[in-house]
CSV table of C-alpha atoms and ligand atoms in Angstrom, one decimal:
chain,number,residue,atom,x,y,z
A,1,MET,CA,-54.1,-146.4,-46.2
A,2,HIS,CA,-57.8,-145.6,-47.1
A,3,SER,CA,-60.9,-146.2,-45.1
A,4,SER,CA,-64.0,-147.7,-46.6
A,5,VAL,CA,-66.9,-145.8,-48.0
A,6,THR,CA,-70.4,-146.0,-46.7
A,7,PRO,CA,-72.8,-144.6,-49.3
A,8,SER,CA,-75.4,-142.3,-47.8
A,9,THR,CA,-78.5,-140.5,-49.1
A,10,ALA,CA,-77.3,-137.1,-47.8
A,11,THR,CA,-75.1,-134.6,-49.6
A,12,SER,CA,-76.3,-131.3,-48.2
A,13,SER,CA,-73.7,-129.2,-46.3
A,14,THR,CA,-76.2,-128.8,-43.5
A,15,SER,CA,-75.8,-132.5,-42.6
A,16,ALA,CA,-72.1,-132.2,-41.9
A,17,ALA,CA,-70.5,-133.1,-38.6
A,18,PRO,CA,-70.4,-130.1,-36.3
A,19,PRO,CA,-67.1,-128.2,-36.6
A,20,PRO,CA,-64.5,-128.9,-33.9
A,21,PRO,CA,-64.4,-126.3,-31.1
A,22,GLY,CA,-61.8,-123.6,-31.9
A,23,GLY,CA,-61.3,-125.0,-35.4
A,24,GLN,CA,-61.7,-123.2,-38.7
A,25,HIS,CA,-64.9,-124.1,-40.4
A,26,ALA,CA,-66.1,-123.4,-44.0
A,27,ASP,CA,-69.2,-124.5,-45.9
A,28,VAL,CA,-66.9,-125.5,-48.8
A,29,LEU,CA,-63.2,-126.4,-48.6
A,30,VAL,CA,-61.5,-126.6,-52.0
A,31,ILE,CA,-58.3,-128.6,-52.0
A,32,GLY,CA,-56.2,-127.2,-54.9
A,33,GLY,CA,-55.9,-123.5,-56.0
A,34,GLY,CA,-55.3,-123.9,-59.7
A,35,ILE,CA,-57.8,-122.4,-62.1
A,36,ILE,CA,-60.3,-125.2,-61.5
A,37,GLY,CA,-60.1,-124.9,-57.7
A,38,LEU,CA,-60.2,-121.1,-57.9
A,39,VAL,CA,-63.2,-120.9,-60.3
A,40,THR,CA,-65.1,-123.4,-58.0
A,41,ALA,CA,-64.3,-121.3,-55.0
A,42,TRP,CA,-65.2,-118.0,-56.7
A,43,ARG,CA,-68.6,-119.3,-57.9
A,44,ALA,CA,-69.3,-121.1,-54.5
A,45,ALA,CA,-68.6,-117.8,-52.7
A,46,GLY,CA,-70.9,-116.1,-55.2
A,47,ARG,CA,-73.7,-118.4,-54.0
A,48,GLY,CA,-73.2,-117.2,-50.4
A,49,LEU,CA,-71.2,-120.3,-49.3
A,50,ARG,CA,-68.3,-119.6,-46.8
A,51,THR,CA,-65.5,-120.9,-48.9
A,52,ALA,CA,-61.8,-121.7,-48.3
A,53,VAL,CA,-59.0,-122.9,-50.5
A,54,VAL,CA,-56.0,-125.0,-49.5
A,55,ASP,CA,-52.9,-124.6,-51.7
A,56,PRO,CA,-49.3,-123.6,-50.9
A,57,ALA,CA,-49.2,-121.4,-54.1
A,58,PRO,CA,-52.7,-120.6,-55.3
A,59,GLY,CA,-52.9,-119.5,-58.9
A,60,GLY,CA,-50.2,-121.9,-60.1
A,61,GLY,CA,-50.6,-125.4,-61.4
A,62,ALA,CA,-51.0,-126.5,-65.0
A,63,ALA,CA,-52.5,-123.1,-66.1
A,64,HIS,CA,-49.0,-121.6,-65.5
A,65,ILE,CA,-47.8,-123.8,-68.4
A,66,ALA,CA,-50.9,-124.0,-70.6
A,67,ALA,CA,-51.1,-122.0,-73.9
A,68,GLY,CA,-54.8,-121.2,-73.3
A,69,MET,CA,-56.3,-122.3,-76.6
A,70,LEU,CA,-60.1,-122.5,-76.4
A,71,ALA,CA,-60.1,-125.2,-79.1
A,72,ALA,CA,-63.4,-127.0,-78.8
A,73,VAL,CA,-63.5,-127.5,-82.6
A,74,THR,CA,-59.9,-127.9,-83.7
A,75,GLU,CA,-59.1,-130.2,-80.7
A,76,LEU,CA,-62.0,-132.5,-81.4
A,77,HIS,CA,-61.2,-136.2,-81.2
A,78,TYR,CA,-63.1,-139.4,-82.1
A,79,GLY,CA,-65.0,-140.8,-79.2
A,80,GLU,CA,-65.1,-137.4,-77.4
A,81,GLN,CA,-68.5,-136.2,-78.7
A,82,THR,CA,-70.0,-136.0,-75.2
A,83,LEU,CA,-67.1,-134.0,-74.0
A,84,LEU,CA,-67.6,-131.8,-77.1
A,85,GLY,CA,-71.0,-130.7,-75.7
A,86,LEU,CA,-69.4,-129.5,-72.5
A,87,ASN,CA,-66.4,-127.9,-74.3
A,88,LEU,CA,-68.8,-125.9,-76.5
A,89,ALA,CA,-71.0,-124.9,-73.6
A,90,SER,CA,-67.9,-123.5,-71.9
A,91,ALA,CA,-66.6,-121.8,-75.0
A,92,ARG,CA,-70.0,-120.0,-75.3
A,93,ARG,CA,-69.7,-118.8,-71.8
A,94,TYR,CA,-66.3,-117.2,-72.3
A,95,PRO,CA,-67.4,-113.7,-73.4
A,96,ASP,CA,-69.7,-113.2,-70.4
A,97,PHE,CA,-67.3,-115.0,-68.0
A,98,THR,CA,-64.5,-112.7,-69.1
A,99,ALA,CA,-66.5,-109.6,-68.6
A,100,GLU,CA,-67.6,-110.7,-65.2
A,101,LEU,CA,-64.2,-111.8,-64.0
A,102,GLU,CA,-62.5,-108.7,-65.3
A,103,GLU,CA,-65.0,-106.6,-63.5
A,104,ALA,CA,-64.7,-108.6,-60.3
A,105,SER,CA,-60.9,-108.6,-60.4
A,106,GLY,CA,-60.0,-105.4,-62.1
A,107,ARG,CA,-57.6,-107.4,-64.3
A,108,ARG,CA,-57.6,-108.3,-68.0
A,109,ILE,CA,-57.4,-112.0,-68.8
A,110,GLY,CA,-56.3,-111.8,-72.4
A,111,TYR,CA,-59.4,-113.3,-74.0
A,112,ARG,CA,-58.8,-112.9,-77.7
A,113,ARG,CA,-61.3,-113.8,-80.4
A,114,CYS,CA,-58.6,-114.6,-83.0
A,115,GLY,CA,-59.8,-117.8,-84.5
A,116,THR,CA,-57.6,-120.8,-85.4
A,117,LEU,CA,-56.1,-122.3,-88.5
A,118,ALA,CA,-55.2,-126.0,-88.5
A,119,VAL,CA,-52.8,-126.8,-91.4
A,120,ALA,CA,-51.3,-129.8,-93.1
A,121,LEU,CA,-47.6,-130.0,-94.2
A,122,ASP,CA,-47.8,-133.2,-96.3
A,123,ALA,CA,-50.3,-135.6,-97.9
A,124,ASP,CA,-50.6,-137.7,-94.6
A,125,ASP,CA,-51.3,-134.6,-92.6
A,126,ARG,CA,-53.8,-133.5,-95.2
A,127,ALA,CA,-55.6,-136.8,-95.0
A,128,LEU,CA,-55.8,-136.5,-91.2
A,129,LEU,CA,-57.1,-133.0,-91.5
A,130,ARG,CA,-59.8,-134.1,-94.0
A,131,GLU,CA,-60.9,-136.8,-91.5
A,132,LEU,CA,-61.1,-134.2,-88.8
A,133,HIS,CA,-63.0,-131.8,-91.1
A,134,ALA,CA,-65.6,-134.6,-91.8
A,135,LEU,CA,-66.0,-135.3,-88.1
A,136,GLN,CA,-66.4,-131.6,-87.4
A,137,LEU,CA,-69.1,-131.3,-90.1
A,138,ARG,CA,-70.9,-134.4,-88.9
A,139,SER,CA,-70.9,-132.8,-85.4
A,140,GLY,CA,-72.5,-129.7,-86.8
A,141,LEU,CA,-69.4,-127.5,-86.2
A,142,ASP,CA,-68.3,-124.5,-88.3
A,143,SER,CA,-65.0,-125.3,-90.1
A,144,GLU,CA,-63.9,-124.3,-93.6
A,145,TRP,CA,-61.5,-126.2,-95.8
A,146,LEU,CA,-58.8,-123.9,-97.3
A,147,THR,CA,-56.1,-124.6,-99.9
A,148,GLY,CA,-52.5,-124.0,-99.0
A,149,ARG,CA,-52.5,-120.7,-100.9
A,150,GLU,CA,-55.5,-119.6,-99.0
A,151,CYS,CA,-53.8,-120.5,-95.7
A,152,ARG,CA,-50.8,-118.5,-96.6
A,153,ARG,CA,-52.9,-115.5,-97.6
A,154,LEU,CA,-54.3,-115.5,-94.0
A,155,GLU,CA,-50.9,-116.2,-92.4
A,156,PRO,CA,-48.1,-115.1,-94.8
A,157,MET,CA,-45.3,-116.5,-92.5
A,158,LEU,CA,-46.5,-120.1,-93.1
A,159,ALA,CA,-44.1,-122.3,-95.0
A,160,PRO,CA,-44.7,-122.5,-98.8
A,161,GLY,CA,-45.1,-126.3,-98.4
A,162,VAL,CA,-48.4,-126.0,-96.5
A,163,ARG,CA,-50.9,-128.3,-98.3
A,164,GLY,CA,-54.2,-127.1,-97.0
A,165,GLY,CA,-56.0,-126.3,-93.8
A,166,LEU,CA,-59.1,-125.7,-91.7
A,167,ARG,CA,-60.2,-122.3,-90.9
A,168,VAL,CA,-62.1,-122.3,-87.6
A,169,ASP,CA,-63.1,-118.8,-86.6
A,170,GLY,CA,-64.8,-119.9,-83.4
A,171,ASP,CA,-61.7,-121.3,-81.6
A,172,HIS,CA,-60.2,-118.5,-79.6
A,173,GLN,CA,-57.6,-118.0,-76.8
A,174,VAL,CA,-57.1,-116.7,-73.3
A,175,ASP,CA,-54.0,-116.1,-71.3
A,176,PRO,CA,-54.0,-118.7,-68.6
A,177,ARG,CA,-51.6,-116.9,-66.3
A,178,ARG,CA,-53.7,-113.8,-66.3
A,179,LEU,CA,-56.8,-116.0,-65.9
A,180,ALA,CA,-55.3,-117.5,-62.8
A,181,GLY,CA,-54.2,-114.2,-61.4
A,182,ALA,CA,-57.7,-112.7,-62.0
A,183,LEU,CA,-59.4,-115.6,-60.3
A,184,LEU,CA,-57.2,-115.3,-57.3
A,185,ILE,CA,-58.1,-111.6,-56.9
A,186,ALA,CA,-61.8,-112.3,-57.5
A,187,CYS,CA,-61.8,-115.0,-54.9
A,188,GLU,CA,-60.1,-112.7,-52.3
A,189,ARG,CA,-62.6,-110.0,-53.1
A,190,ALA,CA,-65.5,-112.5,-52.7
A,191,GLY,CA,-64.2,-113.4,-49.2
A,192,VAL,CA,-62.6,-116.7,-50.0
A,193,VAL,CA,-60.2,-117.7,-47.3
A,194,PHE,CA,-56.8,-119.0,-48.4
A,195,HIS,CA,-54.7,-121.5,-46.5
A,196,ARG,CA,-51.3,-121.4,-48.1
A,197,ALA,CA,-50.2,-124.9,-47.1
A,198,SER,CA,-50.4,-128.4,-48.5
A,199,ALA,CA,-53.3,-130.6,-47.7
A,200,GLU,CA,-51.9,-133.7,-46.0
A,201,ARG,CA,-55.1,-135.8,-45.7
A,202,LEU,CA,-58.8,-135.7,-46.1
A,203,THR,CA,-60.6,-136.1,-42.8
A,204,VAL,CA,-63.7,-138.3,-42.7
A,205,ALA,CA,-66.1,-138.3,-39.7
A,206,ARG,CA,-69.2,-140.4,-39.3
A,207,GLY,CA,-69.1,-141.6,-42.9
A,208,ARG,CA,-68.7,-138.2,-44.6
A,209,ALA,CA,-65.8,-136.0,-45.7
A,210,SER,CA,-65.4,-133.4,-42.9
A,211,GLY,CA,-62.4,-131.4,-43.8
A,212,ALA,CA,-58.6,-131.6,-44.2
A,213,GLU,CA,-55.5,-131.8,-42.2
A,214,LEU,CA,-52.7,-129.6,-43.5
A,215,ALA,CA,-49.0,-130.2,-43.6
A,216,ASP,CA,-48.4,-127.8,-40.7
A,217,GLY,CA,-50.9,-129.8,-38.5
A,218,THR,CA,-53.8,-127.4,-38.9
A,219,ARG,CA,-57.2,-129.1,-39.1
A,220,LEU,CA,-59.9,-127.5,-41.2
A,221,SER,CA,-63.5,-128.6,-41.0
A,222,ALA,CA,-66.0,-128.1,-43.8
A,223,GLY,CA,-69.6,-129.0,-44.7
A,224,GLN,CA,-68.3,-130.1,-48.1
A,225,VAL,CA,-64.8,-130.7,-49.6
A,226,VAL,CA,-64.0,-130.3,-53.2
A,227,LEU,CA,-60.9,-132.2,-54.4
A,228,ALA,CA,-59.5,-130.0,-57.3
A,229,ALA,CA,-55.8,-130.8,-57.0
A,230,GLY,CA,-55.1,-131.5,-60.7
A,231,SER,CA,-52.9,-134.5,-61.4
A,232,ARG,CA,-52.4,-135.0,-57.6
A,233,SER,CA,-56.1,-135.4,-57.0
A,234,GLY,CA,-55.6,-139.2,-56.9
A,235,GLN,CA,-52.9,-138.9,-54.3
A,236,LEU,CA,-54.5,-137.4,-51.2
A,237,ALA,CA,-54.3,-139.6,-48.1
A,238,GLY,CA,-57.6,-140.3,-46.3
A,239,VAL,CA,-59.6,-140.5,-49.5
A,240,PRO,CA,-61.3,-143.9,-49.6
A,241,ASP,CA,-60.1,-146.1,-52.4
A,242,ALA,CA,-63.6,-146.4,-53.9
A,243,VAL,CA,-63.8,-142.6,-54.6
A,244,LEU,CA,-60.1,-141.9,-55.2
A,245,PRO,CA,-60.2,-140.2,-58.7
A,246,PRO,CA,-58.3,-142.2,-61.4
A,247,VAL,CA,-56.3,-139.3,-62.5
A,248,ARG,CA,-52.8,-139.5,-63.9
A,249,PRO,CA,-50.3,-136.8,-65.1
A,250,VAL,CA,-49.5,-136.4,-68.8
A,251,LYS,CA,-46.4,-134.2,-69.3
A,252,GLY,CA,-46.4,-131.3,-71.7
A,253,GLN,CA,-43.4,-129.2,-72.6
A,254,VAL,CA,-44.1,-125.6,-73.8
A,255,LEU,CA,-41.9,-122.8,-75.1
A,256,ARG,CA,-42.5,-119.1,-75.0
A,257,LEU,CA,-41.0,-116.9,-77.7
A,258,ARG,CA,-41.2,-113.1,-78.5
A,259,MET,CA,-42.6,-111.9,-81.8
A,260,PRO,CA,-41.4,-108.7,-83.3
A,261,ALA,CA,-43.9,-105.8,-83.2
A,262,PRO,CA,-45.7,-105.5,-86.6
A,263,PRO,CA,-44.4,-102.7,-88.8
A,264,ALA,CA,-46.7,-99.7,-89.0
A,265,GLY,CA,-49.7,-100.8,-91.1
A,266,GLY,CA,-48.1,-104.2,-91.6
A,267,ALA,CA,-49.1,-107.7,-90.8
A,268,ALA,CA,-48.4,-109.4,-87.4
A,269,PHE,CA,-45.9,-112.3,-87.4
A,270,LEU,CA,-48.9,-114.5,-86.7
A,271,SER,CA,-52.4,-113.2,-86.2
A,272,ARG,CA,-54.3,-116.3,-85.1
A,273,THR,CA,-53.6,-119.6,-83.4
A,274,VAL,CA,-52.0,-122.1,-85.9
A,275,ARG,CA,-52.1,-125.8,-85.3
A,276,ALA,CA,-50.6,-128.7,-87.1
A,277,VAL,CA,-49.9,-132.4,-86.8
A,278,VAL,CA,-46.2,-132.9,-87.7
A,279,ARG,CA,-45.0,-136.5,-87.9
A,280,GLY,CA,-48.0,-137.5,-85.9
A,281,GLY,CA,-47.3,-135.1,-83.1
A,282,PRO,CA,-49.7,-132.2,-82.5
A,283,LEU,CA,-48.1,-128.7,-82.5
A,284,TYR,CA,-49.6,-125.3,-81.9
A,285,LEU,CA,-48.6,-121.7,-81.9
A,286,VAL,CA,-50.6,-119.2,-79.9
A,287,PRO,CA,-49.8,-115.5,-80.6
A,288,ARG,CA,-50.8,-113.1,-77.8
A,289,GLU,CA,-51.5,-109.4,-78.3
A,290,ASN,CA,-48.5,-108.5,-76.1
A,291,GLY,CA,-46.1,-110.2,-78.5
A,292,GLU,CA,-45.7,-113.5,-76.7
A,293,LEU,CA,-45.9,-116.6,-78.9
A,294,VAL,CA,-46.6,-119.8,-77.0
A,295,LEU,CA,-45.4,-123.0,-78.8
A,296,GLY,CA,-46.6,-126.4,-77.6
A,297,ALA,CA,-46.7,-129.1,-76.7
A,298,THR,CA,-45.2,-132.5,-76.1
A,299,SER,CA,-47.5,-135.2,-74.7
A,300,GLU,CA,-45.5,-137.6,-72.5
A,301,GLU,CA,-46.6,-140.4,-70.2
A,302,LEU,CA,-43.6,-140.0,-67.8
A,303,GLY,CA,-45.3,-139.9,-64.4
A,304,TRP,CA,-44.4,-136.9,-62.3
A,305,ASP,CA,-41.4,-135.9,-64.3
A,306,THR,CA,-41.5,-132.2,-65.3
A,307,THR,CA,-37.9,-131.9,-66.7
A,308,VAL,CA,-37.6,-129.6,-69.7
A,309,THR,CA,-35.5,-131.8,-72.0
A,310,ALA,CA,-33.2,-130.9,-74.9
A,311,GLY,CA,-35.1,-133.5,-77.0
A,312,GLY,CA,-38.5,-131.9,-76.2
A,313,VAL,CA,-37.3,-128.4,-77.0
A,314,TYR,CA,-35.6,-129.7,-80.2
A,315,GLU,CA,-38.6,-131.5,-81.5
A,316,LEU,CA,-40.9,-128.5,-80.9
A,317,LEU,CA,-38.6,-126.1,-82.6
A,318,ARG,CA,-37.8,-128.5,-85.4
A,319,ASP,CA,-41.5,-129.1,-86.2
A,320,ALA,CA,-42.4,-125.4,-85.7
A,321,HIS,CA,-39.6,-124.5,-88.1
A,322,GLU,CA,-41.1,-126.7,-90.8
A,323,LEU,CA,-44.4,-124.9,-90.3
A,324,LEU,CA,-43.1,-121.4,-89.8
A,325,PRO,CA,-39.5,-121.1,-91.0
A,326,GLY,CA,-39.1,-117.5,-89.5
A,327,ILE,CA,-39.6,-118.8,-86.0
A,328,THR,CA,-35.9,-119.6,-85.5
A,329,GLU,CA,-35.2,-115.8,-85.6
A,330,LEU,CA,-37.4,-115.1,-82.5
A,331,PRO,CA,-36.0,-114.8,-79.0
A,332,LEU,CA,-36.7,-117.8,-76.9
A,333,ALA,CA,-38.0,-116.4,-73.6
A,334,GLU,CA,-39.0,-119.4,-71.6
A,335,THR,CA,-39.1,-123.2,-71.5
A,336,CYS,CA,-41.4,-125.0,-69.1
A,337,ALA,CA,-43.1,-128.3,-68.5
A,338,GLY,CA,-46.3,-129.2,-66.7
A,339,LEU,CA,-48.7,-132.0,-66.0
A,340,ARG,CA,-52.2,-132.4,-67.5
A,341,PRO,CA,-54.5,-134.1,-65.1
A,342,THR,CA,-55.9,-137.0,-67.2
A,343,SER,CA,-58.7,-139.4,-66.7
A,344,PRO,CA,-59.3,-142.7,-68.3
A,345,ASP,CA,-61.8,-141.2,-70.9
A,346,ASN,CA,-60.0,-137.8,-71.2
A,347,ALA,CA,-63.0,-136.1,-69.7
A,348,PRO,CA,-63.3,-134.3,-66.3
A,349,LEU,CA,-64.7,-135.7,-63.1
A,350,LEU,CA,-67.2,-133.3,-61.7
A,351,GLY,CA,-69.5,-133.2,-58.7
A,352,PRO,CA,-70.5,-135.6,-55.9
A,353,THR,CA,-68.7,-138.8,-55.1
A,354,ALA,CA,-70.1,-141.8,-53.3
A,355,LEU,CA,-68.5,-140.4,-50.1
A,356,PRO,CA,-71.0,-137.9,-48.8
A,357,GLY,CA,-69.5,-134.4,-48.5
A,358,LEU,CA,-66.8,-135.0,-51.0
A,359,GLN,CA,-67.0,-133.6,-54.6
A,360,LEU,CA,-64.5,-133.7,-57.4
A,361,ALA,CA,-63.4,-131.1,-59.9
A,362,THR,CA,-60.5,-132.7,-61.7
A,363,GLY,CA,-59.3,-134.6,-64.7
A,364,HIS,CA,-59.7,-131.8,-67.2
A,365,PHE,CA,-56.7,-133.1,-69.3
A,366,ARG,CA,-56.2,-130.9,-72.4
A,367,ASN,CA,-59.3,-128.7,-71.7
A,368,GLY,CA,-58.8,-127.2,-68.3
A,369,VAL,CA,-58.6,-123.6,-69.5
A,370,LEU,CA,-61.5,-124.1,-71.9
A,371,LEU,CA,-63.6,-125.8,-69.3
A,372,THR,CA,-63.0,-123.2,-66.5
A,373,PRO,CA,-66.3,-121.2,-66.9
A,374,VAL,CA,-68.6,-124.2,-67.2
A,375,THR,CA,-66.8,-126.0,-64.3
A,376,GLY,CA,-67.4,-123.0,-62.0
A,377,ASP,CA,-71.1,-123.0,-62.8
A,378,VAL,CA,-71.5,-126.8,-62.6
A,379,MET,CA,-69.7,-127.0,-59.3
A,380,ALA,CA,-71.6,-124.1,-57.8
A,381,GLU,CA,-74.8,-125.9,-58.7
A,382,ALA,CA,-73.6,-129.2,-57.3
A,383,LEU,CA,-72.4,-127.6,-54.1
A,384,THR,CA,-75.7,-125.8,-53.5
A,385,THR,CA,-78.1,-128.5,-54.6
A,386,GLY,CA,-76.1,-131.6,-54.2
A,387,GLU,CA,-76.8,-132.5,-57.8
A,388,LEU,CA,-75.1,-131.9,-61.2
A,389,PRO,CA,-77.0,-130.0,-63.8
A,390,ALA,CA,-78.3,-132.4,-66.5
A,391,ALA,CA,-75.7,-131.7,-69.2
A,392,ALA,CA,-72.9,-132.3,-66.7
A,393,ARG,CA,-74.2,-135.7,-65.5
A,394,PRO,CA,-72.1,-137.7,-68.0
A,395,PHE,CA,-69.1,-136.3,-66.1
A,396,SER,CA,-70.0,-137.6,-62.7
A,397,PRO,CA,-67.1,-139.3,-61.0
A,398,THR,CA,-69.3,-142.3,-60.4
A,399,ARG,CA,-68.8,-143.4,-64.0
A,400,PHE,CA,-65.5,-144.9,-62.8
A,401,SER,CA,-66.9,-146.6,-59.7
A,402,ALA,CA,-69.2,-149.4,-58.9
A,403,VAL,CA,-70.7,-147.4,-56.0
A,404,PRO,CA,-73.5,-145.0,-57.0
A,405,ALA,CA,-73.5,-141.4,-56.0
A,406,PRO,CA,-75.7,-140.5,-53.0
A,407,VAL,CA,-79.1,-139.2,-53.8
A,408,PRO,CA,-79.4,-135.6,-52.7
A,409,GLN,CA,-81.7,-134.7,-49.8
A,410,ARG,CA,-83.3,-132.0,-51.8
A,411,ALA,CA,-83.4,-133.5,-55.3
A,412,ARG,CA,-84.1,-130.9,-57.8
A,413,VAL,CA,-84.7,-131.4,-61.5
A,414,LEU,CA,-82.7,-128.9,-63.5
A,415,GLU,CA,-84.1,-128.4,-66.9
A,416,GLU,CA,-81.6,-125.9,-68.1
A,417,SER,CA,-78.6,-127.2,-70.0
A,418,VAL,CA,-75.1,-126.1,-68.9
B,1,LIG,N1,-54.8,-128.3,-75.1
B,1,LIG,C1,-53.5,-128.3,-75.4
B,1,LIG,C2,-52.6,-129.2,-74.8
B,1,LIG,O1,-53.1,-129.9,-73.9
B,1,LIG,O2,-51.5,-129.4,-75.1
């Protein structure tokens, strides 16, 4: 199904095959219009590149399901310290990114500096949380240990059995649906062209990616192609095996409830994100200013299945009830399930591949919403210079392939960190 890859020393868009006569040509063609594809397109257009996006329903994808935690500190895992650097870089960008995107789109994206409380319900949970706290402190992160009583003082709806917790005031939230909507508008205003169809195959001409063929037969040509199709990034026909991203779907079921309006002068049902590990399963509750309470998430290796199951909903509500007994009184507004695009090391694949003209922006797993700002900046840099900024180099797709990435024609040393 896939052709072979010939590594080349050229990645600049100027070395692309000439566009077919009468065809539609872009400097950058982004395959996938989720938040990662959209932020890449927006930032590329901001660098003066003629940019197009292929997606039957841009603005959808995993962000439509995601809770939107910006949880670089509370979602830290052993072995992910390199990823932590990228996560923190993106979290730091969020205030300016929000201001710029809201200005560009005229839409609010629900960025809320509410902080996060990670709590333990029993002795095992507490031991786990103590381990996480030690790792956070060793990593130089701000995180404060609280007793159960101190946790309940911050969030009075928590169960009396809460045994302790971590207060992390730097882990915030954004509303991913609003984020996607704003990115879509910002792209349109920046002149990004949308092809509302499925990409059927990557086209390769003279040893480099040259565009895409759409399901309706349209052929698009481009100087560079960015594959940002989330979990489906590893499925596109025409992508040579050697550069096909090793991305797989990990299912997450999520519920949306409605919180009551706080009484005049009284406390909100929940004022910050609350996380816990209950019976080994991670659980989180993300309260929005508009009264929405997002409850997630399952983590299931079930291939492409996106069924909302009775068992998934039951487990989420059962565990949430132990944590926050009042939750069963709330209206259940929505149940949904999505797929996290997951790579073998849980980190994204960013930038040039060994196939000249083809770049990746995929595999963001649990951190797609958090990594949106930094991904846009990194990809814009890679698309204009052919090279990843220094701090993003550990996330080069070539870490999963034996074939090295091509050396850019105009190699540039970037001292700045992302
Ligand atoms: N980052 C939350 C999740 O993936 O469920």
